Coordinates of C-alpha atoms and ligand atoms in Angstrom, one line a residue:
M1 CA 0.0 0.1 -0.1
S2 CA 2.7 2.3 1.0
Q3 CA 5.6 3.8 -1.2
R4 CA 8.6 6.2 -0.8
H5 CA 7.0 9.3 -2.3
D6 CA 9.0 12.6 -1.0
T7 CA 8.3 14.8 -4.0
A8 CA 4.5 15.3 -5.1
V9 CA 2.9 17.1 -1.9
V10 CA 0.4 19.3 -3.9
A11 CA -2.1 17.5 -5.7
T12 CA -4.6 18.8 -8.3
I13 CA -8.1 17.4 -7.4
A14 CA -11.1 18.5 -9.6
G15 CA -9.0 21.5 -10.4
V16 CA -8.1 22.5 -7.1
A17 CA -4.8 22.3 -5.6
V18 CA -4.6 20.4 -2.3
D19 CA -1.5 20.0 -0.3
T20 CA -1.3 16.2 1.1
R21 CA 0.9 16.7 3.8
H22 CA 0.6 17.0 7.3
W23 CA -0.1 20.4 8.9
I24 CA 1.7 20.9 11.9
G25 CA 2.4 24.0 14.0
G26 CA 1.7 26.2 10.8
R27 CA 3.7 24.4 8.5
R28 CA 3.5 21.5 5.9
V29 CA 5.1 18.5 7.0
A30 CA 5.9 15.5 5.0
S31 CA 6.3 11.9 5.9
P32 CA 8.7 9.3 4.5
A33 CA 5.9 7.1 3.4
T34 CA 2.4 7.8 1.5
F35 CA -1.0 6.0 1.2
P36 CA -3.0 6.2 -2.2
D37 CA -6.5 7.9 -2.1
T38 CA -8.6 6.8 -4.9
S39 CA -12.1 8.2 -6.0
P40 CA -15.1 6.1 -5.4
I41 CA -16.7 7.6 -8.5
D42 CA -14.7 5.6 -10.9
G43 CA -11.9 4.0 -8.9
S44 CA -9.2 6.3 -10.3
P45 CA -6.2 7.3 -8.2
L46 CA -6.5 10.9 -6.8
T47 CA -3.1 11.3 -5.1
E48 CA -0.8 10.0 -2.7
V49 CA -1.3 11.5 0.9
A50 CA 1.2 11.6 3.8
R51 CA 1.1 8.5 5.9
G52 CA 1.7 9.7 9.5
G53 CA 2.6 7.3 12.8
A54 CA 3.4 7.9 16.1
H55 CA 6.2 10.5 15.3
E56 CA 3.8 12.9 13.4
A57 CA 1.0 12.6 16.0
A58 CA 3.6 13.6 18.8
A59 CA 4.7 16.4 16.8
A60 CA 0.9 17.6 16.3
V61 CA 0.3 17.3 20.0
T62 CA 3.4 19.3 20.9
A63 CA 2.6 22.0 18.4
A64 CA -0.9 22.1 20.0
Q65 CA 0.2 22.2 23.4
A66 CA 2.5 25.0 22.5
A67 CA -0.3 27.2 21.1
F68 CA -2.7 26.4 23.7
P69 CA -1.5 29.2 26.5
S70 CA -1.9 32.1 23.9
W71 CA -5.2 30.7 22.3
S72 CA -6.9 30.0 25.6
A73 CA -6.0 33.6 26.7
T74 CA -7.3 35.1 23.7
S75 CA -10.6 36.8 24.3
R76 CA -13.9 35.4 23.3
E77 CA -14.7 38.1 21.1
E78 CA -11.4 37.6 19.2
R79 CA -11.6 33.7 19.1
A80 CA -15.3 34.5 17.7
R81 CA -14.1 36.9 15.1
I82 CA -11.5 34.4 14.0
L83 CA -14.0 31.6 13.5
H84 CA -16.4 34.0 11.4
A85 CA -13.3 34.6 9.4
I86 CA -13.1 30.9 8.6
A87 CA -16.8 30.5 7.6
D88 CA -16.1 33.4 5.3
G89 CA -13.2 31.5 3.8
V90 CA -15.4 28.3 3.7
E91 CA -18.2 30.3 1.9
N92 CA -15.4 31.8 -0.6
R93 CA -14.3 28.4 -1.5
I94 CA -17.9 26.3 -1.6
E95 CA -17.2 25.4 -5.0
E96 CA -13.9 23.9 -4.6
L97 CA -14.7 22.2 -1.4
A98 CA -17.9 20.6 -2.9
A99 CA -15.7 19.4 -5.9
V100 CA -12.8 18.0 -3.9
E101 CA -15.3 16.4 -1.3
T102 CA -17.3 14.7 -4.2
A103 CA -14.1 13.5 -5.7
D104 CA -12.9 12.1 -2.6
N105 CA -15.9 10.5 -1.0
G106 CA -18.3 10.1 -3.8
A107 CA -21.3 12.0 -2.4
L108 CA -23.6 14.1 -4.5
L109 CA -22.0 17.3 -5.8
R110 CA -25.3 19.2 -5.5
S111 CA -25.7 18.3 -1.8
H112 CA -22.0 19.3 -1.0
R113 CA -22.7 22.7 -2.8
R114 CA -26.2 23.5 -1.5
G115 CA -26.3 21.7 1.8
V116 CA -23.3 20.5 3.4
M117 CA -20.7 23.1 2.8
P118 CA -23.1 26.0 3.7
R119 CA -23.6 23.9 6.8
V120 CA -19.6 23.6 7.6
A121 CA -19.6 27.6 7.7
H122 CA -22.5 27.3 9.9
N123 CA -20.8 25.2 12.2
F124 CA -18.0 28.0 12.7
R125 CA -20.7 30.6 13.0
F126 CA -23.1 28.9 15.1
F127 CA -20.4 28.1 17.7
A128 CA -18.5 31.5 17.5
D129 CA -22.2 33.3 18.3
W130 CA -22.9 30.6 21.0
L131 CA -19.7 30.9 22.9
L132 CA -20.6 34.8 23.0
S133 CA -23.7 34.0 24.6
L134 CA -22.8 31.0 26.8
A135 CA -23.4 32.0 30.5
H136 CA -24.9 30.3 33.5
E137 CA -26.9 32.4 36.0
D138 CA -25.1 33.4 39.1
F139 CA -26.8 31.7 42.2
E140 CA -26.2 32.3 45.8
T141 CA -25.6 29.9 48.6
R142 CA -26.1 31.5 52.1
G143 CA -25.0 34.8 50.6
H144 CA -22.1 33.4 48.7
T145 CA -21.9 33.8 44.9
N146 CA -21.6 30.8 42.6
R147 CA -20.2 31.6 39.2
I148 CA -19.9 28.9 36.6
S149 CA -17.4 29.2 33.8
W150 CA -16.3 27.2 30.8
D151 CA -12.4 27.1 31.2
P152 CA -10.4 25.7 28.0
A153 CA -9.2 22.2 28.4
G154 CA -6.3 21.8 26.5
V155 CA -5.4 19.7 23.4
C156 CA -8.1 17.9 21.7
A157 CA -7.7 14.9 19.4
L158 CA -10.5 14.8 16.8
I159 CA -11.0 11.5 14.8
T160 CA -13.5 11.8 12.1
P161 CA -15.1 9.5 9.4
W162 CA -15.3 9.5 5.7
N163 CA -19.2 9.6 5.1
A164 CA -19.4 13.4 5.3
P165 CA -15.9 14.3 6.0
L166 CA -15.7 18.1 6.6
M167 CA -19.2 18.3 7.7
L168 CA -18.3 16.1 10.8
A169 CA -14.8 17.4 11.2
T170 CA -16.0 21.0 11.5
W171 CA -18.8 19.8 13.9
K172 CA -16.0 19.2 16.3
V173 CA -13.3 21.7 15.2
A174 CA -15.5 24.6 15.8
P175 CA -16.8 24.2 19.3
A176 CA -13.3 22.9 20.3
L177 CA -11.5 26.1 19.0
A178 CA -14.3 28.3 20.2
A179 CA -13.8 26.8 23.7
G180 CA -10.2 28.0 23.6
N181 CA -8.8 24.6 23.1
T182 CA -6.2 23.8 20.4
V183 CA -6.8 20.7 18.0
V184 CA -5.2 17.9 16.3
L185 CA -7.5 16.6 13.5
K186 CA -7.2 13.2 12.0
P187 CA -9.5 12.6 9.1
A188 CA -10.6 9.4 7.6
E189 CA -8.0 7.8 5.3
W190 CA -10.7 7.0 2.6
S191 CA -11.5 10.6 2.5
P192 CA -8.6 12.9 3.8
L193 CA -8.5 16.0 1.2
T194 CA -10.9 18.7 2.6
A195 CA -9.4 18.6 6.0
S196 CA -6.3 20.0 4.3
L197 CA -8.0 22.6 2.7
L198 CA -9.7 23.3 5.9
A199 CA -6.2 23.9 7.3
D200 CA -5.4 26.4 4.7
I201 CA -8.7 28.3 5.0
A202 CA -8.0 28.5 8.8
A203 CA -4.6 29.8 8.4
E204 CA -5.8 32.4 5.9
A205 CA -8.4 33.5 8.2
G206 CA -5.7 34.4 10.8
L207 CA -6.1 31.5 13.1
P208 CA -2.5 31.3 15.0
S209 CA 0.0 28.4 14.0
G210 CA -0.6 25.3 16.0
V211 CA -4.4 25.8 17.2
L212 CA -5.4 23.7 14.4
N213 CA -3.1 20.6 13.2
V214 CA -4.1 18.2 10.8
V215 CA -2.5 14.8 10.6
Q216 CA -3.1 12.4 8.0
G217 CA -2.7 8.5 7.7
Y218 CA -4.5 5.1 9.1
G219 CA -6.3 4.9 12.1
E220 CA -4.3 2.1 13.6
E221 CA -1.1 4.3 12.8
V222 CA -1.4 7.8 13.6
G223 CA -4.7 7.6 14.9
S224 CA -4.1 5.4 17.5
A225 CA -0.8 7.2 18.6
L226 CA -2.5 10.3 19.0
V227 CA -5.6 9.2 21.2
S228 CA -3.0 7.5 23.2
D229 CA -0.8 10.6 24.0
P230 CA -1.0 11.5 27.6
R231 CA -1.0 15.4 26.9
V232 CA -4.4 15.0 24.9
A233 CA -7.1 16.6 27.2
R234 CA -10.1 15.5 25.2
I235 CA -10.9 12.9 22.4
S236 CA -13.9 13.2 20.3
F237 CA -14.6 10.4 18.0
T238 CA -17.1 9.7 15.2
G239 CA -16.9 6.2 13.5
S240 CA -17.7 2.8 14.3
V241 CA -18.1 0.6 17.4
P242 CA -15.1 -1.6 17.0
T243 CA -12.9 1.5 16.5
A244 CA -14.6 3.3 19.6
R245 CA -13.6 0.6 21.8
H246 CA -9.9 1.0 20.9
I247 CA -10.6 4.8 21.5
A248 CA -12.4 4.5 24.7
G249 CA -9.7 2.1 26.0
A250 CA -7.0 4.7 25.1
A251 CA -8.9 7.3 26.7
A252 CA -9.4 5.0 29.8
A253 CA -5.8 4.5 30.3
N254 CA -5.2 8.3 30.5
L255 CA -8.6 9.0 32.2
V256 CA -9.3 11.4 29.5
P257 CA -13.1 12.6 28.6
V258 CA -14.2 10.9 25.4
S259 CA -17.1 11.7 23.3
L260 CA -18.3 8.9 21.1
E261 CA -20.5 9.3 18.1
L262 CA -21.3 5.8 16.7
G263 CA -23.5 4.1 14.3
G264 CA -27.3 3.1 14.5
K265 CA -29.7 0.9 13.2
S266 CA -32.5 3.4 13.5
P267 CA -36.1 2.5 13.0
L268 CA -38.6 4.4 11.0
L269 CA -42.2 3.7 12.4
V270 CA -45.0 4.0 10.0
F271 CA -48.3 4.0 11.6
A272 CA -51.7 3.2 9.8
D273 CA -52.9 6.6 10.4
S274 CA -50.1 8.5 8.7
D275 CA -50.0 10.2 5.5
L276 CA -48.7 7.2 3.5
D277 CA -46.9 9.6 0.8
L278 CA -45.0 11.6 3.7
A279 CA -44.0 8.0 5.0
V280 CA -43.0 6.8 1.8
E281 CA -41.1 10.1 1.1
L282 CA -39.2 9.8 4.3
A283 CA -38.4 6.2 3.9
V284 CA -36.7 6.9 0.4
E285 CA -34.9 9.7 1.8
Q286 CA -33.1 7.0 3.9
Y287 CA -31.1 6.1 0.9
D288 CA -29.5 9.6 1.0
N289 CA -25.7 9.5 0.7
A290 CA -26.0 5.8 -0.7
G291 CA -27.1 5.0 3.1
Q292 CA -23.8 6.1 4.5
V293 CA -25.5 8.1 7.1
C294 CA -25.2 7.2 10.7
L295 CA -28.7 8.7 11.6
A296 CA -30.4 6.6 8.6
G297 CA -33.6 5.1 9.4
T298 CA -32.8 1.9 7.9
R299 CA -35.4 -0.5 9.5
L300 CA -38.8 0.3 8.1
L301 CA -41.3 -0.9 10.6
V302 CA -44.7 -0.5 9.0
E303 CA -48.2 -1.2 10.4
S304 CA -49.6 -4.4 8.9
S305 CA -52.7 -3.0 7.5
V306 CA -51.0 -0.5 5.6
A307 CA -48.0 -2.6 4.6
E308 CA -48.7 -3.5 1.1
E309 CA -49.9 -0.1 0.2
F310 CA -46.7 1.4 1.7
T311 CA -44.5 -1.0 -0.3
Q312 CA -46.3 -0.5 -3.7
R313 CA -45.9 3.3 -3.2
F314 CA -42.4 3.0 -1.9
I315 CA -41.5 0.8 -5.1
V316 CA -42.8 3.4 -7.4
K317 CA -41.0 6.3 -5.5
A318 CA -37.7 4.3 -5.3
A319 CA -37.6 3.3 -8.9
A320 CA -37.5 7.1 -9.8
L321 CA -34.2 7.4 -7.9
Q322 CA -31.4 8.3 -10.5
Q323 CA -28.1 6.3 -9.7
G324 CA -24.9 7.6 -11.3
D325 CA -22.2 9.8 -11.2
P326 CA -22.4 11.9 -8.5
R327 CA -21.2 15.1 -10.2
D328 CA -24.2 14.9 -12.4
E329 CA -27.2 17.3 -11.2
A330 CA -29.7 14.7 -11.8
T331 CA -28.2 12.0 -9.7
D332 CA -29.9 11.1 -6.6
I333 CA -27.6 8.2 -5.5
G334 CA -24.0 7.9 -6.0
P335 CA -21.3 5.2 -5.2
N336 CA -20.3 3.8 -2.0
I337 CA -16.8 4.9 -0.5
H338 CA -14.6 1.9 -1.1
P339 CA -14.3 -1.8 -2.7
D340 CA -13.7 -3.1 1.0
H341 CA -16.8 -1.3 2.2
F342 CA -18.6 -2.2 -1.0
A343 CA -18.1 -6.1 -0.3
R344 CA -19.3 -5.9 3.1
I345 CA -22.7 -4.3 2.0
D346 CA -23.1 -6.8 -0.4
G347 CA -22.2 -9.6 2.1
F348 CA -24.9 -8.4 4.3
V349 CA -27.6 -8.4 1.7
Q350 CA -26.4 -12.0 0.1
R351 CA -26.6 -13.5 3.5
A352 CA -29.8 -12.2 4.1
L353 CA -31.2 -13.3 0.9
A354 CA -29.7 -16.8 1.5
T355 CA -31.8 -17.0 4.7
G356 CA -35.1 -16.2 3.2
A357 CA -35.2 -12.5 2.8
R358 CA -37.0 -11.2 -0.2
A359 CA -35.5 -8.3 -2.3
V360 CA -38.5 -6.0 -3.5
I361 CA -36.3 -3.8 -5.4
G362 CA -32.3 -4.0 -5.6
G363 CA -30.5 -6.9 -3.9
G364 CA -26.8 -6.5 -5.4
P365 CA -24.6 -4.3 -7.2
N366 CA -25.7 -2.1 -10.0
T367 CA -24.1 -4.0 -12.9
E368 CA -24.7 -1.6 -15.5
L369 CA -22.6 1.2 -13.7
G370 CA -20.3 -1.3 -12.2
G371 CA -17.9 0.1 -9.8
L372 CA -18.9 0.8 -6.5
Y373 CA -22.3 1.7 -7.4
Y374 CA -24.9 -0.6 -4.9
R375 CA -28.6 -0.5 -6.2
P376 CA -31.0 0.7 -3.5
T377 CA -32.4 -2.3 -1.8
L378 CA -35.7 -3.0 0.1
L379 CA -35.4 -6.5 1.9
T380 CA -38.6 -7.9 3.5
D381 CA -39.3 -11.3 5.0
V382 CA -36.2 -10.7 7.0
A383 CA -35.5 -13.0 9.8
P384 CA -36.1 -11.4 13.3
D385 CA -32.7 -11.0 15.3
T386 CA -30.6 -11.7 12.2
E387 CA -27.8 -9.6 11.3
I388 CA -29.8 -7.7 8.6
V389 CA -32.0 -6.1 11.3
T390 CA -29.5 -5.8 14.0
E391 CA -26.3 -4.7 12.5
E392 CA -25.4 -1.4 10.8
V393 CA -25.0 -2.0 6.8
F394 CA -24.1 1.8 6.0
G395 CA -25.2 1.1 2.6
P396 CA -28.4 1.7 0.6
V397 CA -30.1 -1.3 2.2
L398 CA -33.3 -0.9 4.2
T399 CA -35.4 -3.8 5.5
L400 CA -39.1 -3.6 6.4
Q401 CA -40.8 -5.6 9.0
T402 CA -44.5 -5.3 10.2
F403 CA -46.2 -4.7 13.2
D404 CA -49.8 -4.8 14.6
T405 CA -50.1 -3.0 17.9
D406 CA -48.3 0.0 19.4
E407 CA -46.6 -2.4 21.7
E408 CA -45.0 -4.5 19.1
A409 CA -43.7 -1.3 17.1
V410 CA -41.8 -0.2 20.1
A411 CA -40.6 -3.6 21.1
L412 CA -39.3 -3.8 17.4
A413 CA -38.0 -0.2 17.4
N414 CA -35.9 -0.7 20.5
G415 CA -34.9 -4.4 19.6
T416 CA -31.2 -3.7 18.7
R417 CA -28.0 -2.6 20.6
F418 CA -28.3 0.6 19.0
G419 CA -30.1 3.9 20.0
L420 CA -29.2 6.8 17.8
A421 CA -32.3 8.0 16.3
A422 CA -35.8 7.1 15.3
T423 CA -38.4 8.6 13.0
V424 CA -42.3 8.1 13.9
V425 CA -44.8 8.8 11.1
T426 CA -48.2 9.2 12.5
G427 CA -51.3 11.4 12.1
D428 CA -52.2 11.1 15.6
S429 CA -50.4 13.5 18.1
E430 CA -51.2 11.7 21.1
R431 CA -50.0 8.5 19.8
A432 CA -47.0 10.2 18.7
R433 CA -46.3 11.3 22.3
R434 CA -46.9 7.9 23.8
I435 CA -44.5 6.2 21.4
T436 CA -41.7 8.8 21.4
E437 CA -41.7 8.5 25.1
Q438 CA -40.9 4.9 24.9
L439 CA -38.4 5.0 22.2
V440 CA -34.6 4.8 23.2
A441 CA -32.7 7.3 20.7
G442 CA -30.9 10.3 21.2
T443 CA -32.9 11.9 18.3
V444 CA -36.4 11.3 17.6
W445 CA -38.3 12.9 14.4
V446 CA -42.0 13.0 14.1
N447 CA -43.3 13.4 10.6
C448 CA -40.0 14.5 9.4
F449 CA -36.5 13.6 9.1
F450 CA -32.8 15.2 9.5
V451 CA -34.1 18.3 11.1
R452 CA -30.6 19.2 12.8
D453 CA -30.2 22.4 15.0
L454 CA -26.9 23.0 16.1
Q455 CA -28.3 24.0 19.6
A456 CA -29.9 20.5 19.9
P457 CA -27.9 17.7 21.9
F458 CA -26.9 15.3 19.8
G459 CA -25.4 11.8 20.3
G460 CA -26.7 8.1 21.1
A461 CA -28.2 5.9 23.6
R462 CA -26.6 2.5 24.1
Q463 CA -23.9 1.5 21.7
S464 CA -24.7 4.4 19.4
G465 CA -22.4 6.5 21.6
I466 CA -21.2 8.3 24.8
G467 CA -22.1 11.8 25.6
R468 CA -23.8 14.6 24.0
E469 CA -22.4 17.6 21.7
G470 CA -24.4 20.4 20.2
G471 CA -25.0 23.9 21.7
T472 CA -24.0 24.3 25.5
W473 CA -23.5 20.4 25.6
S474 CA -20.2 20.9 23.4
F475 CA -18.9 23.6 25.5
D476 CA -19.4 21.2 28.6
F477 CA -17.5 18.7 26.8
Y478 CA -14.7 20.6 25.6
C479 CA -14.4 22.8 28.6
D480 CA -13.4 22.4 32.3
V481 CA -16.6 23.4 33.7
K482 CA -15.8 25.4 36.9
N483 CA -17.8 26.9 39.8
T484 CA -16.2 30.1 41.7
V485 CA -17.8 30.4 45.2
T486 CA -16.9 34.0 46.6
A487 CA -17.9 35.1 50.0
P488 CA -19.7 38.2 50.6
K489 CA -17.6 41.0 51.8
G490 CA -17.2 41.1 55.6
W491 CA -18.2 37.3 55.8
Q492 CA -16.8 35.8 59.0
H493 CA -15.9 32.4 58.3
H494 CA -16.8 29.9 61.2
G495 CA -15.1 26.5 60.2
Ligands
ADP1 P1 -15.0 2.8 9.4 O1 -14.8 1.4 9.9 O2 -16.3 2.9 9.0 O3 -13.9 3.1 8.4 P2 -13.7 3.8 11.6 O4 -14.3 3.8 12.8 O5 -12.8 2.6 11.5 O6 -14.9 3.6 10.6 O7 -12.9 5.0 11.2 C1 -13.2 6.2 11.7 C2 -12.0 7.1 11.9 O8 -11.2 6.2 12.9 C3 -11.0 7.2 10.8 O9 -10.4 8.4 11.1 C4 -10.0 6.0 11.1 O10 -8.6 6.3 10.6 C5 -10.1 6.2 12.5 N1 -9.4 5.0 13.4 C6 -9.5 3.8 13.2 N2 -9.0 2.9 13.9 C7 -8.3 3.7 14.7 C8 -7.6 3.7 16.0 N3 -7.4 2.2 16.5 N4 -7.3 4.6 16.9 C9 -7.7 5.9 16.3 N5 -8.4 6.1 15.2 C10 -8.6 5.0 14.6

C-alpha cells in the first residue's frame, strides 16, 4: 500500500490544489511514506497522501500544546471573530470544497454545494455566536455567589469518519476552537482531502499557528498514537463501534473525557393513521448519501394493515431515483466509498437473501454502472434478530418489518443494541407522544427527518455513543466547567 514518495505533495483534485502533507504548527510536513487515495466515482487514483505515525502524532500534539496558552487566553470576542473569518473562507471556497469532497468520498456534488458546505460554514458561525452568549446565571448559597465558567481544557484529539468528512470534522473543530482549545484533527484515510483545505482556510483567516493541526494517515497508526498521547485533554470520535472500543480504551488509560458518536440501526415507524405519501417520502430519503448516514432510519417498521400499500408506493418512488455519477445534477444516489466497504454491504445482503429475505427492489450491485454503485435495496421477509436487522450495513439497504400493535412497534424499534435516532410517522399526535416517550434514541423525529439544529443535543443511547454534543453540551464537553464560590464582603468564616 505504501511507497516512498517524497516529492509530489500538492495534488490537483477536480482543478483544486490540495496539499497532501500534514499541517503541524503552521507548516506543511511530509512523511517518509504515503498512502493512496482513490475516487469512489470511478476508482481512479487521486493522489498519494502523507502517511503519518507516532512521530507525526506527537509532533502535532507538541505544536497544539505550545499554541494553547496564547489561544486559551485570547478573548472570546477575538476567537469568535476568527471563527467567523474561517466561515467566510469556507463560503468563498464552497465550489472548490464541494468538488474535492465529491471526488474524494463520492457523495452528491449538489448536496455538497447547497447543503453540506454551507453547513460547514454555519458550524463555525454557530459555535462562535454560542460562545459569546454562553453563560449560566450566578446563584447564591448562604450569601456566597456561585459563578459558573467554561475554561479551555487543552489539546483536543478529533478523529473523524469518511461519510461526511468536512461536515463532521468541523462539527467538532468549531466548538473545540471556540472553547479556547487547540486541536489535532485526524480525518479518515478514505477521504482525507478537505481537512487539508480547512487547514489552508483557517490559516488564511488568521488562526494562529499550532491552534489547528491536521495529521493524515491510517487509524491504527497515526490515529491510535494520537488518542494514546497523555498530553491530550479531550478525545472526540465519530465512527464505528469496534474502533470506539480502542479509542475508549486509550481514553481510559489516560483518564481523558471522550465523546463517542457511533453507528445506528434506527427505526422508521409508519403507523396506519399516517399520511402514507409522507411516510414513503421519508423512507426513500433513507437512501441519501448511498445509505452512508449514521442517522439513517434503515429499519422500516410498518403497521400491517398498510404494509402492502406502503410497499407499492415505496417501489414507485424508489424506482424514480437516478443512480450514477455524483457530479451530475440529476443523480440521486452515487457510489459507496471503497471496495472493502462495498463488499461488506453486499455480504450483508447476500447472506440475508440466502436465509429467506426477499429483495423487493435491488438486492445487489448495479451491474450496468459497475464500480461501487450498489442498487437501492429493500428487503422484506427478514428473519427477526438476524444480522440484517441488528447490524449497521451503512449502504443503500433498508429492511421492512410489520407490526400490529403499538407495543409490538416499540419492542421492534428498541430491539437492537443501538439507540441513535428514530422516526415516527403518524397522524395522531397523542400516539406520537406515547410512542416517542418509549423510544430509546438520542434524536426522535415525528413526521420529519434530519432536522438538525446545532443547539440541540446530539448523540446516541446504548452502543450508539457516549455523551452529547451541540450547543452548550459541546462546551460542557470541550471545557473544564468550573464553579467559583465567593464569600460576601465582610463574611466571617466559622469552620
Ligand atoms: P470505518 O470502519 O467505517 O472506516 P472507523 O471507525 O474505523 O470507521 O474510522 C473512523 C475514523 O477512526 C477514521 O479516521 C479512522 O482512521 C480512525 N481510526 C480507526 N482505527 C483507529 C484507532 N485504532 N485509533 C484511532 N483512530 C482510529
